PDB file of C-alpha atoms in Angstrom:
ATOM      1  CA  UNK C   1      52.700 -63.429 -46.589  1.00 51.00           C
ATOM      2  CA  UNK C   2      54.438 -60.917 -48.857  1.00 49.00           C
ATOM      3  CA  UNK C   3      56.480 -57.662 -48.485  1.00 51.00           C
ATOM      4  CA  UNK C   4      57.232 -54.738 -51.004  1.00 51.00           C
ATOM      5  CA  UNK C   5      59.424 -52.100 -50.393  1.00 49.00           C
ATOM      6  CA  UNK C   6      59.483 -48.289 -52.051  1.00 48.00           C
ATOM      7  CA  UNK C   7      60.926 -47.144 -54.736  1.00 42.00           C
ATOM      8  CA  UNK C   8      61.735 -43.837 -56.679  1.00 41.00           C
ATOM      9  CA  UNK C   9      64.119 -44.026 -59.785  1.00 36.00           C
ATOM     10  CA  UNK C  10      67.588 -43.973 -59.691  1.00 36.00           C
ATOM     11  CA  UNK C  11      67.578 -44.439 -56.272  1.00 33.00           C
ATOM     12  CA  UNK C  12      68.142 -47.895 -54.534  1.00 30.00           C
ATOM     13  CA  UNK C  13      65.320 -49.129 -52.239  1.00 31.00           C
ATOM     14  CA  UNK C  14      65.966 -52.374 -52.004  1.00 27.00           C
ATOM     15  CA  UNK C  15      68.822 -54.815 -50.228  1.00 26.00           C
ATOM     16  CA  UNK C  16      69.496 -58.610 -51.149  1.00 24.00           C
ATOM     17  CA  UNK C  17      68.382 -60.108 -48.739  1.00 26.00           C
ATOM     18  CA  UNK C  18      70.378 -63.324 -48.565  1.00 25.00           C
ATOM     19  CA  UNK C  19      69.045 -66.777 -46.377  1.00 24.00           C
ATOM     20  CA  UNK C  20      72.247 -67.953 -44.358  1.00 24.00           C
ATOM     21  CA  UNK C  21      72.761 -71.391 -43.946  1.00 21.00           C
ATOM     22  CA  UNK C  22      75.449 -73.463 -42.434  1.00 24.00           C
ATOM     23  CA  UNK C  23      76.780 -73.785 -38.610  1.00 25.00           C
ATOM     24  CA  UNK C  24      75.890 -70.923 -35.924  1.00 26.00           C
ATOM     25  CA  UNK C  25      78.894 -69.166 -34.046  1.00 28.00           C
ATOM     26  CA  UNK C  26      78.262 -68.112 -30.624  1.00 32.00           C
ATOM     27  CA  UNK C  27      78.500 -64.347 -30.170  1.00 34.00           C
ATOM     28  CA  UNK C  28      80.743 -62.563 -27.736  1.00 36.00           C
ATOM     29  CA  UNK C  29      77.119 -60.817 -26.081  1.00 38.00           C
ATOM     30  CA  UNK C  30      76.914 -57.847 -23.260  1.00 41.00           C
ATOM     31  CA  UNK C  31      73.755 -57.114 -22.451  1.00 42.00           C
ATOM     32  CA  UNK C  32      72.719 -53.422 -21.092  1.00 44.00           C
ATOM     33  CA  UNK C  33      69.426 -51.616 -19.877  1.00 47.00           C
ATOM     34  CA  UNK C  34      69.962 -48.293 -21.605  1.00 49.00           C
ATOM     35  CA  UNK C  35      71.770 -47.375 -24.947  1.00 49.00           C
ATOM     36  CA  UNK C  36      75.372 -47.600 -25.424  1.00 48.00           C
ATOM     37  CA  UNK C  37      77.843 -45.562 -27.158  1.00 52.00           C
ATOM     38  CA  UNK C  38      78.755 -46.049 -30.661  1.00 52.00           C
ATOM     39  CA  UNK C  39      82.090 -47.199 -31.677  1.00 51.00           C
ATOM     40  CA  UNK C  40      84.793 -44.256 -33.424  1.00 54.00           C
ATOM     41  CA  UNK C  41      84.336 -45.849 -36.684  1.00 53.00           C
ATOM     42  CA  UNK C  42      81.246 -47.760 -38.143  1.00 79.00           C
ATOM     43  CA  UNK C  43      79.033 -49.091 -39.699  1.00 91.00           C
ATOM     44  CA  UNK C  44      75.776 -47.762 -39.686  1.00 92.00           C
ATOM     45  CA  UNK C  45      72.654 -50.035 -40.398  1.00 94.00           C
ATOM     46  CA  UNK C  46      68.677 -49.966 -38.738  1.00 94.00           C
ATOM     47  CA  UNK C  47      66.389 -53.550 -38.381  1.00 94.00           C
ATOM     48  CA  UNK C  48      62.661 -52.043 -38.682  1.00 87.00           C
ATOM     49  CA  UNK C  49      60.068 -53.486 -37.603  1.00 86.00           C
ATOM     50  CA  UNK C  50      61.393 -56.629 -35.065  1.00 94.00           C
ATOM     51  CA  UNK C  51      58.595 -58.023 -32.590  1.00 93.00           C
ATOM     52  CA  UNK C  52      57.790 -60.206 -29.725  1.00 94.00           C
ATOM     53  CA  UNK C  53      54.102 -59.646 -29.685  1.00 90.00           C
ATOM     54  CA  UNK C  54      50.505 -61.171 -30.641  1.00 90.00           C
ATOM     55  CA  UNK C  55      48.901 -60.029 -33.196  1.00 86.00           C
ATOM     56  CA  UNK C  56      45.139 -59.842 -35.261  1.00 82.00           C
ATOM     57  CA  UNK C  57      43.927 -63.289 -35.314  1.00 81.00           C
ATOM     58  CA  UNK C  58      45.692 -65.065 -32.717  1.00 85.00           C
ATOM     59  CA  UNK C  59      49.126 -64.552 -34.145  1.00 87.00           C
ATOM     60  CA  UNK C  60      51.971 -64.683 -32.352  1.00 91.00           C
ATOM     61  CA  UNK C  61      55.027 -61.920 -33.858  1.00 91.00           C
ATOM     62  CA  UNK C  62      58.407 -63.055 -32.714  1.00 94.00           C
ATOM     63  CA  UNK C  63      61.775 -61.749 -35.049  1.00 95.00           C
ATOM     64  CA  UNK C  64      65.256 -63.681 -35.954  1.00 96.00           C
ATOM     65  CA  UNK C  65      68.686 -61.755 -36.463  1.00 96.00           C
ATOM     66  CA  UNK C  66      71.203 -62.965 -38.732  1.00 96.00           C
ATOM     67  CA  UNK C  67      73.772 -61.130 -39.304  1.00 96.00           C
ATOM     68  CA  UNK C  68      78.218 -62.265 -41.533  1.00 96.00           C
ATOM     69  CA  UNK C  69      81.332 -61.068 -41.669  1.00 96.00           C
ATOM     70  CA  UNK C  70      81.711 -60.602 -44.848  1.00 95.00           C
ATOM     71  CA  UNK C  71      85.526 -59.897 -43.889  1.00 95.00           C
ATOM     72  CA  UNK C  72      87.774 -63.218 -44.090  1.00 94.00           C
ATOM     73  CA  UNK C  73      91.295 -61.138 -42.248  1.00 96.00           C
ATOM     74  CA  UNK C  74      88.790 -59.096 -39.620  1.00 95.00           C
ATOM     75  CA  UNK C  75      86.819 -59.098 -36.072  1.00 96.00           C
ATOM     76  CA  UNK C  76      83.668 -57.069 -36.402  1.00 96.00           C
ATOM     77  CA  UNK C  77      82.685 -55.654 -33.122  1.00 96.00           C
ATOM     78  CA  UNK C  78      78.879 -54.693 -33.228  1.00 95.00           C
ATOM     79  CA  UNK C  79      77.121 -52.221 -30.932  1.00 95.00           C
ATOM     80  CA  UNK C  80      73.143 -52.894 -30.822  1.00 95.00           C
ATOM     81  CA  UNK C  81      70.753 -50.511 -29.630  1.00 94.00           C
ATOM     82  CA  UNK C  82      66.612 -51.827 -29.248  1.00 94.00           C
ATOM     83  CA  UNK C  83      64.232 -48.879 -29.328  1.00 93.00           C
ATOM     84  CA  UNK C  84      61.044 -49.702 -28.451  1.00 91.00           C
ATOM     85  CA  UNK C  85      58.056 -48.580 -30.373  1.00 87.00           C
ATOM     86  CA  UNK C  86      56.318 -47.124 -27.283  1.00 83.00           C
ATOM     87  CA  UNK C  87      59.106 -45.011 -26.158  1.00 76.00           C
ATOM     88  CA  UNK C  88      62.372 -43.963 -27.103  1.00 69.00           C
ATOM     89  CA  UNK C  89      64.638 -45.443 -24.045  1.00 74.00           C
ATOM     90  CA  UNK C  90      66.931 -47.674 -25.512  1.00 84.00           C
ATOM     91  CA  UNK C  91      68.320 -50.782 -25.070  1.00 92.00           C
ATOM     92  CA  UNK C  92      71.397 -51.434 -25.262  1.00 93.00           C
ATOM     93  CA  UNK C  93      74.273 -55.112 -25.924  1.00 95.00           C
ATOM     94  CA  UNK C  94      77.481 -55.913 -28.233  1.00 95.00           C
ATOM     95  CA  UNK C  95      78.586 -58.763 -29.270  1.00 96.00           C
ATOM     96  CA  UNK C  96      81.479 -59.582 -31.975  1.00 96.00           C
ATOM     97  CA  UNK C  97      81.655 -62.041 -35.160  1.00 97.00           C
ATOM     98  CA  UNK C  98      85.348 -63.528 -36.139  1.00 96.00           C
ATOM     99  CA  UNK C  99      86.681 -62.957 -39.741  1.00 96.00           C
ATOM    100  CA  UNK C 100      84.044 -65.105 -42.182  1.00 96.00           C
ATOM    101  CA  UNK C 101      81.934 -66.189 -39.468  1.00 97.00           C
ATOM    102  CA  UNK C 102      77.669 -65.452 -38.463  1.00 96.00           C
ATOM    103  CA  UNK C 103      76.028 -65.347 -36.022  1.00 96.00           C
ATOM    104  CA  UNK C 104      72.108 -65.286 -35.856  1.00 96.00           C
ATOM    105  CA  UNK C 105      70.111 -64.384 -32.660  1.00 97.00           C
ATOM    106  CA  UNK C 106      66.763 -65.957 -32.703  1.00 96.00           C
ATOM    107  CA  UNK C 107      63.872 -64.259 -31.199  1.00 96.00           C
ATOM    108  CA  UNK C 108      66.420 -61.304 -30.233  1.00 96.00           C
ATOM    109  CA  UNK C 109      63.913 -58.890 -28.279  1.00 95.00           C
ATOM    110  CA  UNK C 110      64.363 -62.567 -25.869  1.00 96.00           C
ATOM    111  CA  UNK C 111      68.214 -63.495 -26.714  1.00 95.00           C
ATOM    112  CA  UNK C 112      69.370 -60.359 -27.130  1.00 95.00           C
ATOM    113  CA  UNK C 113      67.634 -57.784 -25.245  1.00 94.00           C
ATOM    114  CA  UNK C 114      66.656 -59.997 -22.484  1.00 90.00           C
ATOM    115  CA  UNK C 115      63.056 -59.369 -22.784  1.00 90.00           C
ATOM    116  CA  UNK C 116      60.557 -61.130 -20.831  1.00 91.00           C
ATOM    117  CA  UNK C 117      59.077 -64.260 -23.093  1.00 92.00           C
ATOM    118  CA  UNK C 118      56.077 -62.813 -21.647  1.00 92.00           C
ATOM    119  CA  UNK C 119      56.672 -59.107 -22.709  1.00 89.00           C
ATOM    120  CA  UNK C 120      54.564 -57.300 -25.081  1.00 92.00           C
ATOM    121  CA  UNK C 121      57.732 -55.349 -27.569  1.00 92.00           C
ATOM    122  CA  UNK C 122      57.727 -54.466 -31.267  1.00 92.00           C
ATOM    123  CA  UNK C 123      60.160 -51.642 -32.278  1.00 92.00           C
ATOM    124  CA  UNK C 124      63.349 -51.275 -34.197  1.00 93.00           C
ATOM    125  CA  UNK C 125      67.230 -51.921 -33.402  1.00 95.00           C
ATOM    126  CA  UNK C 126      70.482 -49.694 -34.953  1.00 93.00           C
ATOM    127  CA  UNK C 127      73.186 -51.194 -35.521  1.00 95.00           C
ATOM    128  CA  UNK C 128      76.969 -50.318 -35.724  1.00 94.00           C
ATOM    129  CA  UNK C 129      79.524 -52.294 -36.509  1.00 95.00           C
ATOM    130  CA  UNK C 130      83.256 -52.085 -37.190  1.00 95.00           C
ATOM    131  CA  UNK C 131      83.365 -54.042 -40.548  1.00 94.00           C
ATOM    132  CA  UNK C 132      80.731 -53.949 -43.153  1.00 93.00           C
ATOM    133  CA  UNK C 133      78.054 -56.877 -42.440  1.00 94.00           C
ATOM    134  CA  UNK C 134      75.522 -58.534 -44.197  1.00 94.00           C
ATOM    135  CA  UNK C 135      71.870 -58.455 -42.054  1.00 94.00           C
ATOM    136  CA  UNK C 136      68.239 -59.817 -42.629  1.00 91.00           C
ATOM    137  CA  UNK C 137      65.458 -59.974 -40.160  1.00 94.00           C
ATOM    138  CA  UNK C 138      62.901 -62.446 -40.151  1.00 94.00           C
ATOM    139  CA  UNK C 139      59.700 -61.413 -38.938  1.00 91.00           C
ATOM    140  CA  UNK C 140      56.949 -64.842 -38.360  1.00 91.00           C
ATOM    141  CA  UNK C 141      54.078 -65.794 -36.674  1.00 88.00           C
ATOM    142  CA  UNK C 142      55.087 -68.554 -34.577  1.00 85.00           C
ATOM    143  CA  UNK C 143      51.518 -71.033 -35.806  1.00 82.00           C
ATOM    144  CA  UNK C 144      52.936 -73.846 -33.332  1.00 81.00           C
ATOM    145  CA  UNK C 145      56.012 -75.032 -31.439  1.00 79.00           C
ATOM    146  CA  UNK C 146      56.765 -77.027 -34.726  1.00 81.00           C
ATOM    147  CA  UNK C 147      55.488 -74.525 -37.551  1.00 83.00           C
ATOM    148  CA  UNK C 148      56.399 -71.118 -39.055  1.00 83.00           C
ATOM    149  CA  UNK C 149      55.654 -68.879 -41.484  1.00 82.00           C
ATOM    150  CA  UNK C 150      56.590 -65.188 -42.143  1.00 82.00           C
ATOM    151  CA  UNK C 151      58.537 -62.722 -43.803  1.00 84.00           C
ATOM    152  CA  UNK C 152      62.205 -61.478 -44.228  1.00 86.00           C
ATOM    153  CA  UNK C 153      63.573 -57.581 -43.979  1.00 84.00           C
ATOM    154  CA  UNK C 154      66.293 -56.306 -45.024  1.00 84.00           C
ATOM    155  CA  UNK C 155      68.585 -53.997 -43.115  1.00 89.00           C
ATOM    156  CA  UNK C 156      68.911 -50.849 -44.343  1.00 90.00           C
ATOM    157  CA  UNK C 157      71.360 -47.487 -43.864  1.00 86.00           C
ATOM    158  CA  UNK C 158      71.200 -44.039 -44.746  1.00 80.00           C
ATOM    159  CA  UNK C 159      71.314 -44.602 -48.453  1.00 83.00           C
ATOM    160  CA  UNK C 160      67.847 -45.883 -48.900  1.00 88.00           C
ATOM    161  CA  UNK C 161      64.263 -44.216 -48.595  1.00 90.00           C
ATOM    162  CA  UNK C 162      62.172 -41.282 -50.056  1.00 93.00           C
ATOM    163  CA  UNK C 163      63.759 -38.056 -49.378  1.00 94.00           C
ATOM    164  CA  UNK C 164      61.814 -34.784 -49.108  1.00 94.00           C
ATOM    165  CA  UNK C 165      60.109 -33.719 -52.254  1.00 92.00           C
ATOM    166  CA  UNK C 166      60.562 -37.878 -53.910  1.00 92.00           C
ATOM    167  CA  UNK C 167      57.232 -40.737 -53.843  1.00 94.00           C
ATOM    168  CA  UNK C 168      57.727 -43.848 -53.096  1.00 94.00           C
ATOM    169  CA  UNK C 169      55.050 -47.196 -54.833  1.00 95.00           C
ATOM    170  CA  UNK C 170      53.911 -50.432 -52.745  1.00 96.00           C
ATOM    171  CA  UNK C 171      52.439 -51.763 -54.952  1.00 96.00           C
ATOM    172  CA  UNK C 172      50.060 -55.115 -54.352  1.00 95.00           C
ATOM    173  CA  UNK C 173      48.156 -54.296 -51.520  1.00 96.00           C
ATOM    174  CA  UNK C 174      45.478 -55.224 -50.531  1.00 97.00           C
ATOM    175  CA  UNK C 175      42.066 -55.556 -48.563  1.00 97.00           C
ATOM    176  CA  UNK C 176      38.942 -58.117 -48.200  1.00 96.00           C
ATOM    177  CA  UNK C 177      38.026 -61.347 -46.521  1.00 96.00           C
ATOM    178  CA  UNK C 178      40.700 -63.039 -47.172  1.00 95.00           C
ATOM    179  CA  UNK C 179      43.974 -60.355 -46.734  1.00 95.00           C
ATOM    180  CA  UNK C 180      44.942 -57.102 -45.057  1.00 95.00           C
ATOM    181  CA  UNK C 181      47.807 -54.938 -45.269  1.00 96.00           C
ATOM    182  CA  UNK C 182      50.150 -52.607 -42.690  1.00 95.00           C
ATOM    183  CA  UNK C 183      52.121 -50.264 -43.735  1.00 97.00           C
ATOM    184  CA  UNK C 184      55.595 -49.601 -42.383  1.00 94.00           C
ATOM    185  CA  UNK C 185      57.846 -46.768 -41.995  1.00 96.00           C
ATOM    186  CA  UNK C 186      61.332 -45.644 -40.824  1.00 94.00           C
ATOM    187  CA  UNK C 187      62.673 -42.592 -40.459  1.00 94.00           C
ATOM    188  CA  UNK C 188      66.507 -41.894 -41.468  1.00 93.00           C
ATOM    189  CA  UNK C 189      67.090 -38.715 -40.817  1.00 90.00           C
ATOM    190  CA  UNK C 190      67.800 -36.732 -37.103  1.00 90.00           C
ATOM    191  CA  UNK C 191      65.032 -34.821 -37.592  1.00 92.00           C
ATOM    192  CA  UNK C 192      60.724 -35.538 -36.953  1.00 95.00           C
ATOM    193  CA  UNK C 193      60.129 -36.583 -40.719  1.00 95.00           C
ATOM    194  CA  UNK C 194      56.288 -37.123 -41.829  1.00 97.00           C
ATOM    195  CA  UNK C 195      55.147 -39.632 -44.968  1.00 97.00           C
ATOM    196  CA  UNK C 196      51.904 -39.103 -46.583  1.00 98.00           C
ATOM    197  CA  UNK C 197      50.361 -41.449 -47.586  1.00 98.00           C
ATOM    198  CA  UNK C 198      47.573 -42.624 -50.292  1.00 98.00           C
ATOM    199  CA  UNK C 199      45.884 -45.515 -51.484  1.00 98.00           C
ATOM    200  CA  UNK C 200      45.348 -45.594 -55.000  1.00 97.00           C
ATOM    201  CA  UNK C 201      42.717 -48.169 -56.479  1.00 96.00           C
ATOM    202  CA  UNK C 202      42.880 -49.921 -59.948  1.00 94.00           C
ATOM    203  CA  UNK C 203      41.711 -47.434 -61.944  1.00 94.00           C
ATOM    204  CA  UNK C 204      44.458 -44.590 -60.775  1.00 96.00           C
ATOM    205  CA  UNK C 205      41.196 -43.263 -58.616  1.00 97.00           C
ATOM    206  CA  UNK C 206      42.032 -42.624 -54.881  1.00 98.00           C
ATOM    207  CA  UNK C 207      40.725 -43.947 -52.287  1.00 98.00           C
ATOM    208  CA  UNK C 208      39.827 -42.743 -48.922  1.00 97.00           C
ATOM    209  CA  UNK C 209      41.794 -39.791 -47.036  1.00 98.00           C
ATOM    210  CA  UNK C 210      45.321 -39.735 -47.642  1.00 98.00           C
ATOM    211  CA  UNK C 211      46.875 -39.791 -43.833  1.00 98.00           C
ATOM    212  CA  UNK C 212      49.590 -37.982 -43.016  1.00 98.00           C
ATOM    213  CA  UNK C 213      52.303 -39.991 -40.593  1.00 97.00           C
ATOM    214  CA  UNK C 214      55.296 -38.310 -38.491  1.00 97.00           C
ATOM    215  CA  UNK C 215      58.222 -40.356 -37.667  1.00 95.00           C
ATOM    216  CA  UNK C 216      60.141 -39.056 -34.758  1.00 93.00           C
ATOM    217  CA  UNK C 217      64.546 -39.638 -35.822  1.00 91.00           C
ATOM    218  CA  UNK C 218      65.770 -42.539 -36.381  1.00 90.00           C
ATOM    219  CA  UNK C 219      62.323 -44.630 -35.510  1.00 92.00           C
ATOM    220  CA  UNK C 220      59.653 -47.087 -37.327  1.00 93.00           C
ATOM    221  CA  UNK C 221      56.364 -46.939 -36.611  1.00 94.00           C
ATOM    222  CA  UNK C 222      53.541 -48.975 -39.000  1.00 94.00           C
ATOM    223  CA  UNK C 223      50.230 -48.271 -39.188  1.00 97.00           C
ATOM    224  CA  UNK C 224      47.939 -51.164 -39.113  1.00 95.00           C
ATOM    225  CA  UNK C 225      44.898 -52.007 -41.580  1.00 96.00           C
ATOM    226  CA  UNK C 226      46.243 -49.460 -43.582  1.00 97.00           C
ATOM    227  CA  UNK C 227      42.841 -49.470 -45.536  1.00 98.00           C
ATOM    228  CA  UNK C 228      40.482 -49.298 -42.525  1.00 97.00           C
ATOM    229  CA  UNK C 229      42.416 -46.629 -41.032  1.00 98.00           C
ATOM    230  CA  UNK C 230      42.101 -44.334 -44.056  1.00 98.00           C
ATOM    231  CA  UNK C 231      38.608 -45.325 -45.225  1.00 97.00           C
ATOM    232  CA  UNK C 232      39.613 -46.812 -48.768  1.00 97.00           C
ATOM    233  CA  UNK C 233      37.403 -50.059 -48.027  1.00 97.00           C
ATOM    234  CA  UNK C 234      37.671 -53.806 -49.349  1.00 97.00           C
ATOM    235  CA  UNK C 235      40.069 -53.954 -52.847  1.00 97.00           C
ATOM    236  CA  UNK C 236      41.360 -57.083 -54.892  1.00 96.00           C
ATOM    237  CA  UNK C 237      44.006 -54.516 -56.419  1.00 95.00           C
ATOM    238  CA  UNK C 238      45.953 -51.052 -55.045  1.00 97.00           C
ATOM    239  CA  UNK C 239      49.279 -49.473 -54.585  1.00 97.00           C
ATOM    240  CA  UNK C 240      50.265 -47.334 -52.538  1.00 97.00           C
ATOM    241  CA  UNK C 241      52.142 -44.223 -52.976  1.00 97.00           C
ATOM    242  CA  UNK C 242      54.343 -42.080 -50.439  1.00 97.00           C
ATOM    243  CA  UNK C 243      55.270 -39.145 -50.231  1.00 97.00           C
ATOM    244  CA  UNK C 244      57.974 -36.992 -48.063  1.00 96.00           C
ATOM    245  CA  UNK C 245      56.197 -33.673 -47.213  1.00 96.00           C
ATOM    246  CA  UNK C 246      58.886 -33.233 -44.318  1.00 95.00           C
ATOM    247  CA  UNK C 247      62.550 -30.824 -45.838  1.00 93.00           C
ATOM    248  CA  UNK C 248      65.839 -32.271 -44.930  1.00 90.00           C
ATOM    249  CA  UNK C 249      63.893 -35.734 -44.449  1.00 91.00           C
ATOM    250  CA  UNK C 250      64.062 -39.421 -45.588  1.00 94.00           C
ATOM    251  CA  UNK C 251      61.866 -42.209 -45.160  1.00 96.00           C
ATOM    252  CA  UNK C 252      61.697 -45.905 -46.044  1.00 95.00           C
ATOM    253  CA  UNK C 253      58.202 -47.391 -46.030  1.00 95.00           C
ATOM    254  CA  UNK C 254      57.383 -51.384 -46.465  1.00 93.00           C
ATOM    255  CA  UNK C 255      53.975 -52.995 -47.050  1.00 94.00           C
ATOM    256  CA  UNK C 256      53.002 -56.044 -45.708  1.00 92.00           C
ATOM    257  CA  UNK C 257      49.805 -58.063 -47.392  1.00 93.00           C
ATOM    258  CA  UNK C 258      48.814 -61.245 -44.899  1.00 90.00           C
ATOM    259  CA  UNK C 259      46.907 -64.299 -45.256  1.00 90.00           C
ATOM    260  CA  UNK C 260      43.545 -63.774 -42.814  1.00 88.00           C
ATOM    261  CA  UNK C 261      43.214 -67.530 -42.473  1.00 84.00           C
ATOM    262  CA  UNK C 262      46.454 -68.366 -41.912  1.00 79.00           C
ATOM    263  CA  UNK C 263      48.764 -65.259 -40.655  1.00 76.00           C
ATOM    264  CA  UNK C 264      51.407 -65.533 -43.743  1.00 72.00           C
TER     265      UNK C 264
END
């Protein structure tokens, strides 16, 4: 599986994703069935596309979340709020990480947000922290009890995203008998925002009908099988253009190219 993030000249669009190794320090966690208020002074992050559900071609999707406290002197207090794609009701949790420590939440919707292991859920996680964090998430297909494969997503902040009037590009996407492509969007503003998704082939020709997608404030939305959705047909080489068409909006985008045979 390959993941691409939108980019625009002069704007930092892609965070460095670091695989964090070594011992894990268990979180001091409190869970709440509802959103938790943010602390007064904080750093804010968004983790797109967290999942615990079944997918196409027999796939089983899970997300692990990892965090590093980059301070060597100060504890960091974290506040989490998960918003499911199907509604706007938040589920909150809190945790602490000691100086220089790291914590991982395997299958985060179950281990941190107390969703049932039999639940079907996907959405976005908002994180606020009293200090700077290095964050990453891994969304993967649980192929068996001993085998997984998937992709890392960065935790993004307000410096990311394509603003109103700007364009982002998602290269290397395709659809054919072997692969399919999903495109996800995160709205980084406090008002609903709309993006236009256009599929372009290797000759520069637009394929299908460009799609307008509205994303609610600070929420995530994914368009599965985008080539089918816009009527682009099968293409071995293509890219997507993301245009933000609502004023005062900023939207971050990614593409996920999935192997139909393996779910990778």
